[in-house]
């Protein structure tokens, strides 16, 4: 079902200072068990209005791979994060490889943990923003999602004591400064 590289990612996602409910969500995504419209339809659950369209893109089904990777909105989120981290990454063809690209850019163990943490925060916030829009009349707001990713990754890193202490503005300015300490 999974190849060796994918099995390694399924193991490695737990090795980051991220709340376990958040890692569990990423884990479900890698197993393709997140209740996207496509997955709900496969289980016989009709989404509101019957359309399987992604809320960001007309005519594109909301699958896990679409919503978290191929969707224009997801692409904008990942690219903003790459810019923030100063990474040059070509978008990979699946979510396993996206984790590898992120963590593969780490220069040491601290960076690895920080990058894995940010990857989880992005997955979590893409889903949260999708739910806010569908269930709470939220609006599509890239800046807000990016700010939320920066804030929760900083908070989780601090509270789980795996990332050196730094101030929030320092984290926003350059997470590498904090991870290098
Ligand atoms: Zn989309």
PDB file of N, CA, C and O in Angstrom, residues 2 9 15-17 22 27 41 53 56 61 72 77 83 92 95 98 104 112 115-116 122 132-133 139 141 154 164 180:
ATOM      1  N   UNK A   2       1.833   1.326   0.931  1.00  0.00           N
ATOM      2  CA  UNK A   2       2.766   2.453   0.933  1.00  0.00           C
ATOM      3  C   UNK A   2       4.150   1.941   0.549  1.00  0.00           C
ATOM      4  O   UNK A   2       4.496   0.818   0.896  1.00  0.00           O
ATOM      5  N   UNK A   9       7.913   8.513   6.101  1.00  0.00           N
ATOM      6  CA  UNK A   9       7.238   9.784   6.398  1.00  0.00           C
ATOM      7  C   UNK A   9       6.145   9.569   7.449  1.00  0.00           C
ATOM      8  O   UNK A   9       6.024  10.344   8.400  1.00  0.00           O
ATOM      9  N   UNK A  15       7.689  12.801  14.944  1.00  0.00           N
ATOM     10  CA  UNK A  15       8.902  13.279  15.615  1.00  0.00           C
ATOM     11  C   UNK A  15       9.021  14.798  15.566  1.00  0.00           C
ATOM     12  O   UNK A  15      10.077  15.344  15.273  1.00  0.00           O
ATOM     13  N   UNK A  16       7.922  15.488  15.788  1.00  0.00           N
ATOM     14  CA  UNK A  16       8.033  16.948  15.777  1.00  0.00           C
ATOM     15  C   UNK A  16       7.215  17.511  16.932  1.00  0.00           C
ATOM     16  O   UNK A  16       6.269  16.892  17.398  1.00  0.00           O
ATOM     17  N   UNK A  17       7.637  18.684  17.433  1.00  0.00           N
ATOM     18  CA  UNK A  17       6.979  19.260  18.604  1.00  0.00           C
ATOM     19  C   UNK A  17       5.631  19.866  18.247  1.00  0.00           C
ATOM     20  O   UNK A  17       5.462  21.079  18.231  1.00  0.00           O
ATOM     21  N   UNK A  22      -2.969  17.424  16.212  1.00  0.00           N
ATOM     22  CA  UNK A  22      -2.599  18.032  14.928  1.00  0.00           C
ATOM     23  C   UNK A  22      -1.832  17.013  14.075  1.00  0.00           C
ATOM     24  O   UNK A  22      -2.105  16.839  12.885  1.00  0.00           O
ATOM     25  N   UNK A  27      -1.635  12.751   9.792  1.00  0.00           N
ATOM     26  CA  UNK A  27      -1.535  11.296   9.592  1.00  0.00           C
ATOM     27  C   UNK A  27      -2.763  10.797   8.820  1.00  0.00           C
ATOM     28  O   UNK A  27      -2.644  10.026   7.866  1.00  0.00           O
ATOM     29  N   UNK A  41     -18.283  11.640  -0.321  1.00  0.00           N
ATOM     30  CA  UNK A  41     -19.116  11.078  -1.395  1.00  0.00           C
ATOM     31  C   UNK A  41     -18.826   9.587  -1.561  1.00  0.00           C
ATOM     32  O   UNK A  41     -19.739   8.785  -1.800  1.00  0.00           O
ATOM     33  N   UNK A  53     -17.161  20.253  -5.779  1.00  0.00           N
ATOM     34  CA  UNK A  53     -16.155  21.255  -6.136  1.00  0.00           C
ATOM     35  C   UNK A  53     -15.417  21.804  -4.918  1.00  0.00           C
ATOM     36  O   UNK A  53     -16.008  22.035  -3.863  1.00  0.00           O
ATOM     37  N   UNK A  56     -12.384  26.769  -3.549  1.00  0.00           N
ATOM     38  CA  UNK A  56     -11.524  27.767  -4.181  1.00  0.00           C
ATOM     39  C   UNK A  56     -11.549  27.667  -5.708  1.00  0.00           C
ATOM     40  O   UNK A  56     -11.234  28.620  -6.388  1.00  0.00           O
ATOM     41  N   UNK A  61     -12.509  18.744  -8.143  1.00  0.00           N
ATOM     42  CA  UNK A  61     -13.023  18.016  -6.981  1.00  0.00           C
ATOM     43  C   UNK A  61     -12.181  18.258  -5.741  1.00  0.00           C
ATOM     44  O   UNK A  61     -10.956  18.291  -5.814  1.00  0.00           O
ATOM     45  N   UNK A  72      -5.032  26.071  -6.033  1.00  0.00           N
ATOM     46  CA  UNK A  72      -4.332  27.356  -6.133  1.00  0.00           C
ATOM     47  C   UNK A  72      -4.087  27.969  -4.759  1.00  0.00           C
ATOM     48  O   UNK A  72      -3.020  28.520  -4.493  1.00  0.00           O
ATOM     49  N   UNK A  77      -0.358  29.241  -0.199  1.00  0.00           N
ATOM     50  CA  UNK A  77       0.069  29.077   1.199  1.00  0.00           C
ATOM     51  C   UNK A  77       1.494  28.512   1.238  1.00  0.00           C
ATOM     52  O   UNK A  77       2.385  29.070   1.887  1.00  0.00           O
ATOM     53  N   UNK A  83       8.852  31.188   0.977  1.00  0.00           N
ATOM     54  CA  UNK A  83       9.499  32.513   0.984  1.00  0.00           C
ATOM     55  C   UNK A  83       9.887  32.909   2.399  1.00  0.00           C
ATOM     56  O   UNK A  83      10.985  33.405   2.647  1.00  0.00           O
ATOM     57  N   UNK A  92       6.145  19.508  -5.118  1.00  0.00           N
ATOM     58  CA  UNK A  92       6.244  18.082  -5.442  1.00  0.00           C
ATOM     59  C   UNK A  92       4.867  17.498  -5.810  1.00  0.00           C
ATOM     60  O   UNK A  92       3.841  18.145  -5.586  1.00  0.00           O
ATOM     61  N   UNK A  95       1.771  14.643  -1.171  1.00  0.00           N
ATOM     62  CA  UNK A  95       1.917  15.263   0.146  1.00  0.00           C
ATOM     63  C   UNK A  95       3.065  14.635   0.949  1.00  0.00           C
ATOM     64  O   UNK A  95       3.705  15.290   1.749  1.00  0.00           O
ATOM     65  N   UNK A  98       6.026  16.419  -0.150  1.00  0.00           N
ATOM     66  CA  UNK A  98       6.028  17.786   0.368  1.00  0.00           C
ATOM     67  C   UNK A  98       6.652  17.811   1.766  1.00  0.00           C
ATOM     68  O   UNK A  98       7.423  18.717   2.098  1.00  0.00           O
ATOM     69  N   UNK A 104      13.678  18.038   4.355  1.00  0.00           N
ATOM     70  CA  UNK A 104      14.951  17.810   3.667  1.00  0.00           C
ATOM     71  C   UNK A 104      15.774  19.087   3.573  1.00  0.00           C
ATOM     72  O   UNK A 104      16.988  19.037   3.371  1.00  0.00           O
ATOM     73  N   UNK A 112      15.064  20.657  11.531  1.00  0.00           N
ATOM     74  CA  UNK A 112      14.155  19.579  11.096  1.00  0.00           C
ATOM     75  C   UNK A 112      12.859  19.662  11.889  1.00  0.00           C
ATOM     76  O   UNK A 112      11.769  19.624  11.334  1.00  0.00           O
ATOM     77  N   UNK A 115      10.862  22.836  10.923  1.00  0.00           N
ATOM     78  CA  UNK A 115      10.224  22.747   9.608  1.00  0.00           C
ATOM     79  C   UNK A 115       9.054  21.752   9.640  1.00  0.00           C
ATOM     80  O   UNK A 115       8.017  21.985   9.025  1.00  0.00           O
ATOM     81  N   UNK A 116       9.233  20.642  10.361  1.00  0.00           N
ATOM     82  CA  UNK A 116       8.132  19.667  10.464  1.00  0.00           C
ATOM     83  C   UNK A 116       6.945  20.315  11.177  1.00  0.00           C
ATOM     84  O   UNK A 116       5.792  20.149  10.780  1.00  0.00           O
ATOM     85  N   UNK A 122       0.677  24.213   8.760  1.00  0.00           N
ATOM     86  CA  UNK A 122       0.080  24.601   7.480  1.00  0.00           C
ATOM     87  C   UNK A 122      -1.071  23.656   7.117  1.00  0.00           C
ATOM     88  O   UNK A 122      -2.149  24.108   6.722  1.00  0.00           O
ATOM     89  N   UNK A 132     -13.886  26.973   8.257  1.00  0.00           N
ATOM     90  CA  UNK A 132     -14.438  28.292   8.609  1.00  0.00           C
ATOM     91  C   UNK A 132     -15.290  28.827   7.461  1.00  0.00           C
ATOM     92  O   UNK A 132     -16.345  29.427   7.687  1.00  0.00           O
ATOM     93  N   UNK A 133     -14.808  28.637   6.234  1.00  0.00           N
ATOM     94  CA  UNK A 133     -15.536  29.166   5.074  1.00  0.00           C
ATOM     95  C   UNK A 133     -16.837  28.383   4.866  1.00  0.00           C
ATOM     96  O   UNK A 133     -17.898  28.961   4.655  1.00  0.00           O
ATOM     97  N   UNK A 139     -14.215  33.960   5.226  1.00  0.00           N
ATOM     98  CA  UNK A 139     -13.840  34.371   3.868  1.00  0.00           C
ATOM     99  C   UNK A 139     -12.431  33.851   3.553  1.00  0.00           C
ATOM    100  O   UNK A 139     -11.647  33.555   4.457  1.00  0.00           O
ATOM    101  N   UNK A 141      -8.840  34.162   2.943  1.00  0.00           N
ATOM    102  CA  UNK A 141      -7.918  35.214   3.351  1.00  0.00           C
ATOM    103  C   UNK A 141      -6.524  34.613   3.550  1.00  0.00           C
ATOM    104  O   UNK A 141      -6.212  34.047   4.603  1.00  0.00           O
ATOM    105  N   UNK A 154       4.732  28.962  16.325  1.00  0.00           N
ATOM    106  CA  UNK A 154       5.535  29.591  17.389  1.00  0.00           C
ATOM    107  C   UNK A 154       5.060  29.128  18.766  1.00  0.00           C
ATOM    108  O   UNK A 154       5.858  28.725  19.616  1.00  0.00           O
ATOM    109  N   UNK A 164      14.000  26.516  20.592  1.00  0.00           N
ATOM    110  CA  UNK A 164      14.566  27.514  21.508  1.00  0.00           C
ATOM    111  C   UNK A 164      13.629  28.718  21.633  1.00  0.00           C
ATOM    112  O   UNK A 164      12.950  29.084  20.690  1.00  0.00           O
ATOM    113  N   UNK A 180      18.389  28.564  15.066  1.00  0.00           N
ATOM    114  CA  UNK A 180      19.859  28.510  15.121  1.00  0.00           C
ATOM    115  C   UNK A 180      20.382  28.645  16.549  1.00  0.00           C
ATOM    116  O   UNK A 180      21.532  28.342  16.825  1.00  0.00           O
TER     117      UNK A 180
END
